């Protein structure tokens, strides 16, 4: 049949050569219909390998992504970008059979398929190279290639290791990689381990390869090498879809780009039609949605002063001041070092150098107990593993961070515990049975219990790490109200968030962390979403850098 | 919005108490059955007298309940009991006044418990490995100090600790044990320390993020275990009026068995003193009754094992149903 490429967007079928942006996306008008990147269309095998039509997936009632159309062409590199929580990883998991879509269909070679598991997806030729590599560290490279596959046997019925090594070497030779196939994967660098994953995909004859932030742990050279190999794969007709946060990579390596935002696809088109500016704008550039109207405040004295704080491999030379009655938003990408910074200030994992001063006095914080003693509290990012005791009730959890506050003459007072819990329950309108294990509450209510626990520690300096992650919209608004009230009551608040909108609408000032280094502060209340967005992506904009 | 009522542990407490009721019912049925099928066994004197034997493992079981609730284990308790006894006996033989020797023994118990705790807390090693090593270390220490000899020159006042009867039937150590049980229950359920013990077993990371010093907490728990081992040692030494290095050989097993049968999960985070006590009673009286009936101790061990398997199955299912 005459292959007519469909864009798969709501524009309906149209030739790929004119696939472009939808008109309503607020892109610069110069970005109209333009010729496609040559390698996407002019290849010898330009056909649709995979077509997702209107797929959607909900988690506990909230759509992680919905109505997504995505095509993967043979021989293309297709980048998927978007803010954290935009639904990129969910989309990849749908394609890889980890989750089943609740809406829409996935077609491979024009046939609609239902994947029950990644195994089904792999049988259909879709391979995934996850962010956290799932190799067996103590098995050899060769053995890892054969995990989940039939191993060749000799005529005596034992494994034919010679044949396996031969095939493994052949695969790596094809990729142009020098690697000892007998070496245990543990002994490899993360770049080499990634090559093993790619070889594994190749040996299974995968035709669609999904990569989730493949370059996050790689140096520039290693990343270049990876992309050389990716190009090679594409030349063989493999379609590569990859998620990244590094925008510069998109322009260097991707043929087409899909931008996602809030669980929806907002743009698909050739990368060469885009600029960093337009990409960032699409990622964050909706009219600023105020979840909550910030009250006008006049911050007081400096409550927390951090100077030159460094922990090697996590963050470097971090300095900032946090005043009473002020909310500082700490923006950045996951892995930029924000949680590590907060946890260093909280004494969980101490910094190597630098100073911390509370109310103008230098303090030495060795563990979380001393941090709390100085009035510093921290709402951990991982609610379930770091924050709550899921098998215990809400009052038990609220009291746990400050048992002294419940204790009368050495005994925990059940009456005091009840009063405290009732007080926070009505203050935060926590819904659900308080006597049941907190693990049974919804994410939003769990977060309110965790906030109650933090406030019962009576802190003056509050560090909130992703305070609305996994929280439904209704509870979010309540949490924003609580944070605002705390600032009005004179608390100094540092709010770490990967959701730019949240930071933009809540913070009085914004700091941005990129690969362990701090930029800013950006002064509010009228922040430029683009400016902050650029900074989180590590793109430097003249005149906005506070740092030299 | 529902009001908050009763204890904070809520549903867990309900699940734990239904298990405790089950164990209590089992204990009553067991005693009744033994009374019917083993003529002459069921007497008040007999029941009370048996308590002299199990109180020592009972004291260890109280400490072990704390240790296992934190998600740990202590295999060295029986060895420590022997070491403490030998320290008391041989320092007394060397001329130390007995009260001073007893203080030295208690110090040894607490010190060795703290050693376990320190290795677990500061070196981050698994308690199973640590206490397996100190199990050999303490027992070996007892052999070295005693030179494999026994010491039994104890004065009469000392042997009354474990050999005195109140009103001719009630062993003197029984009310002491009862008081300690109540104390352990109150500490575990009603103090901040007890709360932290439960918290540590369920989620150590969340304890750390709550601003609690996890290392100190572990030191206290293993130190308490050492103290109880020392008390058990003094009672046993007094009861048999002998100190020797092979005392209480293998006693850690029935101790851990009683705790586990009593509903304490080895993965930590749940368990009760009442459960441990019932587990102890069920195992001790079963063994005593079988022994009384003249059934070989091999069978006694076999039945104990079968009971344990059953107990663990019940625990696991109770845990699963709680969801």
Tab-separated table of N, CA, C and O in Angstrom, chain A residues 343 346 348 367-369 372 378 380 384-393 395-396 400-401 403 406-407 410-412 417-418 421-422 425-426 429-430 432-437 453 457, chain B residues 1-12 183 186-187 189-213 265 269-270 322-323:
chain	number	residue	atom	x	y	z
A	343	UNK	N	17.968	18.059	53.125
A	343	UNK	CA	18.298	17.025	54.107
A	343	UNK	C	19.626	17.306	54.800
A	343	UNK	O	19.833	16.895	55.941
A	346	UNK	N	18.705	19.710	57.397
A	346	UNK	CA	17.932	19.017	58.438
A	346	UNK	C	18.781	17.990	59.203
A	346	UNK	O	18.322	17.368	60.150
A	348	UNK	N	20.087	15.102	58.135
A	348	UNK	CA	19.967	13.686	57.770
A	348	UNK	C	21.273	13.189	57.148
A	348	UNK	O	21.764	12.119	57.474
A	367	UNK	N	22.345	15.920	63.435
A	367	UNK	CA	21.271	14.980	63.112
A	367	UNK	C	19.941	15.729	63.171
A	367	UNK	O	19.890	16.906	63.529
A	368	UNK	N	18.884	15.019	62.820
A	368	UNK	CA	17.579	15.673	62.738
A	368	UNK	C	17.116	16.187	64.098
A	368	UNK	O	16.393	17.179	64.172
A	369	UNK	N	17.561	15.523	65.161
A	369	UNK	CA	17.153	15.969	66.494
A	369	UNK	C	17.700	17.370	66.771
A	369	UNK	O	16.983	18.235	67.287
A	372	UNK	N	15.747	19.947	64.712
A	372	UNK	CA	14.460	20.262	65.338
A	372	UNK	C	14.661	21.132	66.565
A	372	UNK	O	13.856	22.019	66.850
A	378	UNK	N	11.371	19.433	58.539
A	378	UNK	CA	11.465	19.034	57.132
A	378	UNK	C	10.338	18.064	56.799
A	378	UNK	O	10.138	17.066	57.493
A	380	UNK	N	9.391	15.373	54.412
A	380	UNK	CA	10.144	14.610	53.420
A	380	UNK	C	9.380	14.399	52.117
A	380	UNK	O	8.151	14.443	52.079
A	384	UNK	N	5.565	8.032	52.013
A	384	UNK	CA	5.300	6.693	52.542
A	384	UNK	C	6.531	6.059	53.184
A	384	UNK	O	6.416	5.333	54.153
A	385	UNK	N	7.702	6.302	52.627
A	385	UNK	CA	8.877	5.647	53.201
A	385	UNK	C	9.605	6.525	54.203
A	385	UNK	O	10.210	6.027	55.136
A	386	UNK	N	9.560	7.846	54.032
A	386	UNK	CA	10.313	8.709	54.926
A	386	UNK	C	9.427	9.417	55.947
A	386	UNK	O	9.911	9.862	56.983
A	387	UNK	N	8.151	9.522	55.631
A	387	UNK	CA	7.320	10.369	56.472
A	387	UNK	C	6.467	9.634	57.475
A	387	UNK	O	6.484	9.944	58.662
A	388	UNK	N	5.716	8.648	57.005
A	388	UNK	CA	4.668	8.090	57.840
A	388	UNK	C	4.952	6.650	58.233
A	388	UNK	O	5.681	5.935	57.545
A	389	UNK	N	4.369	6.267	59.356
A	389	UNK	CA	4.300	4.861	59.730
A	389	UNK	C	2.917	4.384	59.292
A	389	UNK	O	1.925	4.611	59.976
A	390	UNK	N	2.877	3.732	58.136
A	390	UNK	CA	1.599	3.483	57.471
A	390	UNK	C	0.672	2.565	58.248
A	390	UNK	O	-0.535	2.648	58.105
A	391	UNK	N	1.228	1.671	59.069
A	391	UNK	CA	0.378	0.736	59.798
A	391	UNK	C	-0.220	1.340	61.055
A	391	UNK	O	-1.018	0.705	61.722
A	392	UNK	N	0.216	2.542	61.389
A	392	UNK	CA	-0.288	3.158	62.614
A	392	UNK	C	-1.291	4.257	62.282
A	392	UNK	O	-1.339	4.761	61.163
A	393	UNK	N	-2.070	4.623	63.291
A	393	UNK	CA	-3.168	5.554	63.077
A	393	UNK	C	-2.661	6.980	62.874
A	393	UNK	O	-1.486	7.276	63.096
A	395	UNK	N	-3.443	9.798	64.671
A	395	UNK	CA	-2.957	10.435	65.905
A	395	UNK	C	-1.563	9.925	66.305
A	395	UNK	O	-0.716	10.698	66.727
A	396	UNK	N	-1.358	8.644	66.136
A	396	UNK	CA	-0.052	8.056	66.459
A	396	UNK	C	1.028	8.742	65.625
A	396	UNK	O	2.078	9.119	66.147
A	400	UNK	N	4.160	11.368	66.732
A	400	UNK	CA	5.449	10.675	66.744
A	400	UNK	C	6.659	11.600	66.631
A	400	UNK	O	7.719	11.309	67.159
A	401	UNK	N	6.487	12.713	65.933
A	401	UNK	CA	7.624	13.616	65.756
A	401	UNK	C	7.905	14.466	66.983
A	401	UNK	O	8.929	15.131	67.063
A	403	UNK	N	7.015	13.421	70.648
A	403	UNK	CA	6.377	12.638	71.707
A	403	UNK	C	6.445	13.364	73.047
A	403	UNK	O	5.572	13.200	73.887
A	406	UNK	N	3.419	15.137	74.075
A	406	UNK	CA	2.242	14.355	74.495
A	406	UNK	C	2.464	13.734	75.855
A	406	UNK	O	1.593	13.061	76.388
A	407	UNK	N	3.666	13.913	76.385
A	407	UNK	CA	4.046	13.156	77.566
A	407	UNK	C	3.780	13.926	78.850
A	407	UNK	O	4.091	15.113	78.953
A	410	UNK	N	6.241	11.309	82.182
A	410	UNK	CA	6.870	10.129	81.595
A	410	UNK	C	5.947	9.231	80.785
A	410	UNK	O	6.406	8.300	80.145
A	411	UNK	N	4.647	9.490	80.853
A	411	UNK	CA	3.714	8.630	80.113
A	411	UNK	C	3.072	9.421	78.977
A	411	UNK	O	2.734	10.587	79.131
A	412	UNK	N	2.860	8.756	77.854
A	412	UNK	CA	2.140	9.380	76.755
A	412	UNK	C	0.678	9.509	77.174
A	412	UNK	O	0.055	8.526	77.571
A	417	UNK	N	-3.119	13.219	73.287
A	417	UNK	CA	-2.955	12.733	71.921
A	417	UNK	C	-4.240	12.949	71.125
A	417	UNK	O	-4.217	13.409	69.979
A	418	UNK	N	-5.355	12.658	71.776
A	418	UNK	CA	-6.659	12.795	71.127
A	418	UNK	C	-6.946	14.262	70.826
A	418	UNK	O	-7.356	14.624	69.726
A	421	UNK	N	-4.745	15.483	67.945
A	421	UNK	CA	-5.179	14.966	66.651
A	421	UNK	C	-6.478	15.636	66.216
A	421	UNK	O	-6.637	16.007	65.048
A	422	UNK	N	-7.402	15.814	67.156
A	422	UNK	CA	-8.666	16.472	66.814
A	422	UNK	C	-8.442	17.889	66.322
A	422	UNK	O	-9.076	18.344	65.367
A	425	UNK	N	-7.046	17.708	62.893
A	425	UNK	CA	-8.048	17.172	61.975
A	425	UNK	C	-9.009	18.275	61.529
A	425	UNK	O	-9.332	18.389	60.358
A	426	UNK	N	-9.407	19.110	62.501
A	426	UNK	CA	-10.352	20.160	62.101
A	426	UNK	C	-9.615	21.308	61.393
A	426	UNK	O	-10.159	21.916	60.472
A	429	UNK	N	-8.978	19.859	57.941
A	429	UNK	CA	-10.084	19.005	57.483
A	429	UNK	C	-9.583	17.684	56.893
A	429	UNK	O	-9.754	17.393	55.716
A	430	UNK	N	-8.968	16.906	57.768
A	430	UNK	CA	-8.514	15.568	57.375
A	430	UNK	C	-9.740	14.674	57.328
A	430	UNK	O	-10.485	14.584	58.298
A	432	UNK	N	-11.516	10.906	56.691
A	432	UNK	CA	-11.222	9.484	56.810
A	432	UNK	C	-11.185	9.097	58.273
A	432	UNK	O	-11.166	9.953	59.151
A	433	UNK	N	-11.182	7.797	58.516
A	433	UNK	CA	-11.195	7.315	59.886
A	433	UNK	C	-9.810	7.472	60.490
A	433	UNK	O	-8.864	6.824	60.083
A	434	UNK	N	-9.732	8.369	61.501
A	434	UNK	CA	-8.439	8.663	62.110
A	434	UNK	C	-7.897	7.475	62.901
A	434	UNK	O	-6.718	7.408	63.195
A	435	UNK	N	-8.772	6.552	63.298
A	435	UNK	CA	-8.304	5.436	64.112
A	435	UNK	C	-7.723	4.312	63.278
A	435	UNK	O	-7.092	3.411	63.792
A	436	UNK	N	-7.965	4.381	61.982
A	436	UNK	CA	-7.449	3.327	61.125
A	436	UNK	C	-6.008	3.643	60.723
A	436	UNK	O	-5.579	4.796	60.798
A	437	UNK	N	-5.281	2.636	60.250
A	437	UNK	CA	-3.914	2.895	59.803
A	437	UNK	C	-3.894	3.994	58.741
A	437	UNK	O	-4.745	4.034	57.852
A	453	UNK	N	1.951	16.411	61.563
A	453	UNK	CA	3.083	15.883	62.319
A	453	UNK	C	4.211	16.913	62.359
A	453	UNK	O	4.806	17.166	63.402
A	457	UNK	N	5.653	19.593	65.666
A	457	UNK	CA	7.040	19.752	66.117
A	457	UNK	C	7.362	21.209	66.419
A	457	UNK	O	8.472	21.526	66.800
B	1	UNK	N	-16.537	13.334	58.848
B	1	UNK	CA	-15.406	13.336	59.783
B	1	UNK	C	-15.764	12.507	61.000
B	1	UNK	O	-16.815	12.646	61.582
B	2	UNK	N	-14.913	11.586	61.347
B	2	UNK	CA	-15.192	10.751	62.500
B	2	UNK	C	-14.380	11.214	63.694
B	2	UNK	O	-13.272	11.697	63.554
B	3	UNK	N	-14.958	11.050	64.838
B	3	UNK	CA	-14.260	11.439	66.059
B	3	UNK	C	-13.195	10.401	66.376
B	3	UNK	O	-13.250	9.264	65.915
B	4	UNK	N	-12.226	10.831	67.126
B	4	UNK	CA	-11.147	9.934	67.511
B	4	UNK	C	-11.476	9.350	68.864
B	4	UNK	O	-11.779	10.059	69.810
B	5	UNK	N	-11.462	8.042	68.934
B	5	UNK	CA	-11.801	7.423	70.215
B	5	UNK	C	-10.788	6.355	70.546
B	5	UNK	O	-10.085	5.847	69.687
B	6	UNK	N	-10.737	6.001	71.825
B	6	UNK	CA	-9.913	4.897	72.276
B	6	UNK	C	-8.436	5.144	72.069
B	6	UNK	O	-8.000	6.261	71.886
B	7	UNK	N	-7.689	4.075	72.082
B	7	UNK	CA	-6.251	4.226	71.942
B	7	UNK	C	-5.914	4.549	70.496
B	7	UNK	O	-6.665	4.272	69.574
B	8	UNK	N	-4.763	5.137	70.350
B	8	UNK	CA	-4.380	5.617	69.033
B	8	UNK	C	-4.038	4.491	68.084
B	8	UNK	O	-4.104	4.643	66.885
B	9	UNK	N	-3.656	3.378	68.614
B	9	UNK	CA	-3.199	2.317	67.733
B	9	UNK	C	-4.375	1.688	67.004
B	9	UNK	O	-4.218	1.058	65.971
B	10	UNK	N	-5.568	1.927	67.519
B	10	UNK	CA	-6.792	1.617	66.792
B	10	UNK	C	-6.891	0.192	66.310
B	10	UNK	O	-6.862	-0.744	67.095
B	11	UNK	N	-7.003	0.072	65.011
B	11	UNK	CA	-7.313	-1.211	64.412
B	11	UNK	C	-6.232	-2.247	64.704
B	11	UNK	O	-6.518	-3.422	64.882
B	12	UNK	N	-4.999	-1.769	64.739
B	12	UNK	CA	-3.916	-2.681	65.071
B	12	UNK	C	-4.149	-3.309	66.422
B	12	UNK	O	-3.957	-4.499	66.606
B	183	UNK	N	5.470	-3.871	84.175
B	183	UNK	CA	6.355	-2.758	83.880
B	183	UNK	C	6.714	-2.736	82.387
B	183	UNK	O	6.662	-1.692	81.722
B	186	UNK	N	3.796	-1.571	80.384
B	186	UNK	CA	3.576	-0.127	80.474
B	186	UNK	C	4.629	0.644	79.665
B	186	UNK	O	4.309	1.613	78.980
B	187	UNK	N	5.871	0.189	79.751
B	187	UNK	CA	6.934	0.878	79.006
B	187	UNK	C	6.656	0.795	77.506
B	187	UNK	O	6.752	1.772	76.772
B	189	UNK	N	3.776	0.157	75.902
B	189	UNK	CA	2.528	0.714	75.387
B	189	UNK	C	2.304	2.171	75.760
B	189	UNK	O	1.523	2.859	75.118
B	190	UNK	N	2.941	2.631	76.818
B	190	UNK	CA	2.523	3.921	77.362
B	190	UNK	C	3.625	4.969	77.463
B	190	UNK	O	3.370	6.071	77.941
B	191	UNK	N	4.823	4.632	77.041
B	191	UNK	CA	5.879	5.645	77.129
B	191	UNK	C	6.351	6.045	75.728
B	191	UNK	O	6.169	5.292	74.770
B	192	UNK	N	6.976	7.208	75.614
B	192	UNK	CA	7.550	7.602	74.332
B	192	UNK	C	8.558	6.576	73.825
B	192	UNK	O	8.608	6.282	72.633
B	193	UNK	N	9.325	6.002	74.765
B	193	UNK	CA	10.300	4.978	74.362
B	193	UNK	C	9.613	3.805	73.660
B	193	UNK	O	10.055	3.347	72.610
B	194	UNK	N	8.487	3.346	74.241
B	194	UNK	CA	7.751	2.239	73.632
B	194	UNK	C	7.249	2.587	72.242
B	194	UNK	O	7.345	1.796	71.302
B	195	UNK	N	6.738	3.811	72.115
B	195	UNK	CA	6.279	4.274	70.799
B	195	UNK	C	7.416	4.184	69.768
B	195	UNK	O	7.226	3.776	68.636
B	196	UNK	N	8.590	4.627	70.214
B	196	UNK	CA	9.721	4.651	69.288
B	196	UNK	C	10.146	3.235	68.909
B	196	UNK	O	10.574	2.989	67.782
B	197	UNK	N	10.022	2.313	69.872
B	197	UNK	CA	10.370	0.921	69.592
B	197	UNK	C	9.480	0.381	68.471
B	197	UNK	O	9.962	-0.203	67.492
B	198	UNK	N	8.179	0.622	68.590
B	198	UNK	CA	7.260	0.190	67.519
B	198	UNK	C	7.610	0.893	66.203
B	198	UNK	O	7.658	0.275	65.143
B	199	UNK	N	7.830	2.195	66.291
B	199	UNK	CA	8.102	2.974	65.080
B	199	UNK	C	9.346	2.484	64.366
B	199	UNK	O	9.375	2.351	63.140
B	200	UNK	N	10.378	2.176	65.163
B	200	UNK	CA	11.637	1.720	64.575
B	200	UNK	C	11.431	0.446	63.773
B	200	UNK	O	11.988	0.270	62.687
B	201	UNK	N	10.606	-0.457	64.317
B	201	UNK	CA	10.399	-1.726	63.628
B	201	UNK	C	9.604	-1.573	62.357
B	201	UNK	O	9.810	-2.297	61.389
B	202	UNK	N	8.690	-0.625	62.346
B	202	UNK	CA	7.891	-0.504	61.127
B	202	UNK	C	8.604	0.283	60.052
B	202	UNK	O	8.528	-0.051	58.864
B	203	UNK	N	9.272	1.360	60.414
B	203	UNK	CA	9.874	2.203	59.379
B	203	UNK	C	11.011	3.016	59.988
B	203	UNK	O	10.806	4.098	60.524
B	204	UNK	N	12.208	2.452	59.880
B	204	UNK	CA	13.366	3.075	60.508
B	204	UNK	C	13.662	4.446	59.911
B	204	UNK	O	14.013	5.397	60.609
B	205	UNK	N	13.473	4.550	58.596
B	205	UNK	CA	13.773	5.817	57.929
B	205	UNK	C	12.853	6.939	58.429
B	205	UNK	O	13.301	8.055	58.676
B	206	UNK	N	11.576	6.592	58.598
B	206	UNK	CA	10.642	7.614	59.080
B	206	UNK	C	10.979	8.020	60.503
B	206	UNK	O	10.754	9.163	60.894
B	207	UNK	N	11.528	7.100	61.288
B	207	UNK	CA	11.948	7.437	62.651
B	207	UNK	C	13.078	8.462	62.594
B	207	UNK	O	13.084	9.457	63.306
B	208	UNK	N	14.024	8.219	61.700
B	208	UNK	CA	15.158	9.132	61.551
B	208	UNK	C	14.655	10.513	61.117
B	208	UNK	O	15.079	11.533	61.663
B	209	UNK	N	13.741	10.530	60.160
B	209	UNK	CA	13.207	11.805	59.674
B	209	UNK	C	12.308	12.478	60.718
B	209	UNK	O	11.964	13.640	60.571
B	210	UNK	N	11.901	11.743	61.748
B	210	UNK	CA	11.100	12.344	62.811
B	210	UNK	C	11.981	12.986	63.871
B	210	UNK	O	11.486	13.439	64.897
B	211	UNK	N	13.296	12.984	63.646
B	211	UNK	CA	14.196	13.643	64.581
B	211	UNK	C	14.527	12.794	65.797
B	211	UNK	O	14.833	13.312	66.853
B	212	UNK	N	14.465	11.477	65.628
B	212	UNK	CA	14.781	10.574	66.737
B	212	UNK	C	16.125	9.920	66.443
B	212	UNK	O	16.392	9.494	65.323
B	213	UNK	N	16.960	9.867	67.477
B	213	UNK	CA	18.290	9.279	67.304
B	213	UNK	C	18.174	7.752	67.300
B	213	UNK	O	18.005	7.121	68.340
B	265	UNK	N	5.776	-9.979	65.198
B	265	UNK	CA	6.250	-10.300	63.853
B	265	UNK	C	7.756	-10.089	63.767
B	265	UNK	O	8.258	-9.063	64.221
B	269	UNK	N	7.712	-4.013	64.171
B	269	UNK	CA	6.589	-3.084	64.122
B	269	UNK	C	5.336	-3.534	64.837
B	269	UNK	O	4.428	-2.736	65.014
B	270	UNK	N	5.258	-4.802	65.239
B	270	UNK	CA	4.065	-5.212	65.976
B	270	UNK	C	4.394	-6.332	66.943
B	270	UNK	O	5.320	-7.108	66.730
B	322	UNK	N	-5.305	-7.861	57.726
B	322	UNK	CA	-5.443	-6.511	58.223
B	322	UNK	C	-5.352	-5.501	57.078
B	322	UNK	O	-5.897	-4.420	57.134
B	323	UNK	N	-4.681	-5.938	56.026
B	323	UNK	CA	-4.571	-5.085	54.828
B	323	UNK	C	-3.997	-3.772	55.143
B	323	UNK	O	-4.444	-2.758	54.729
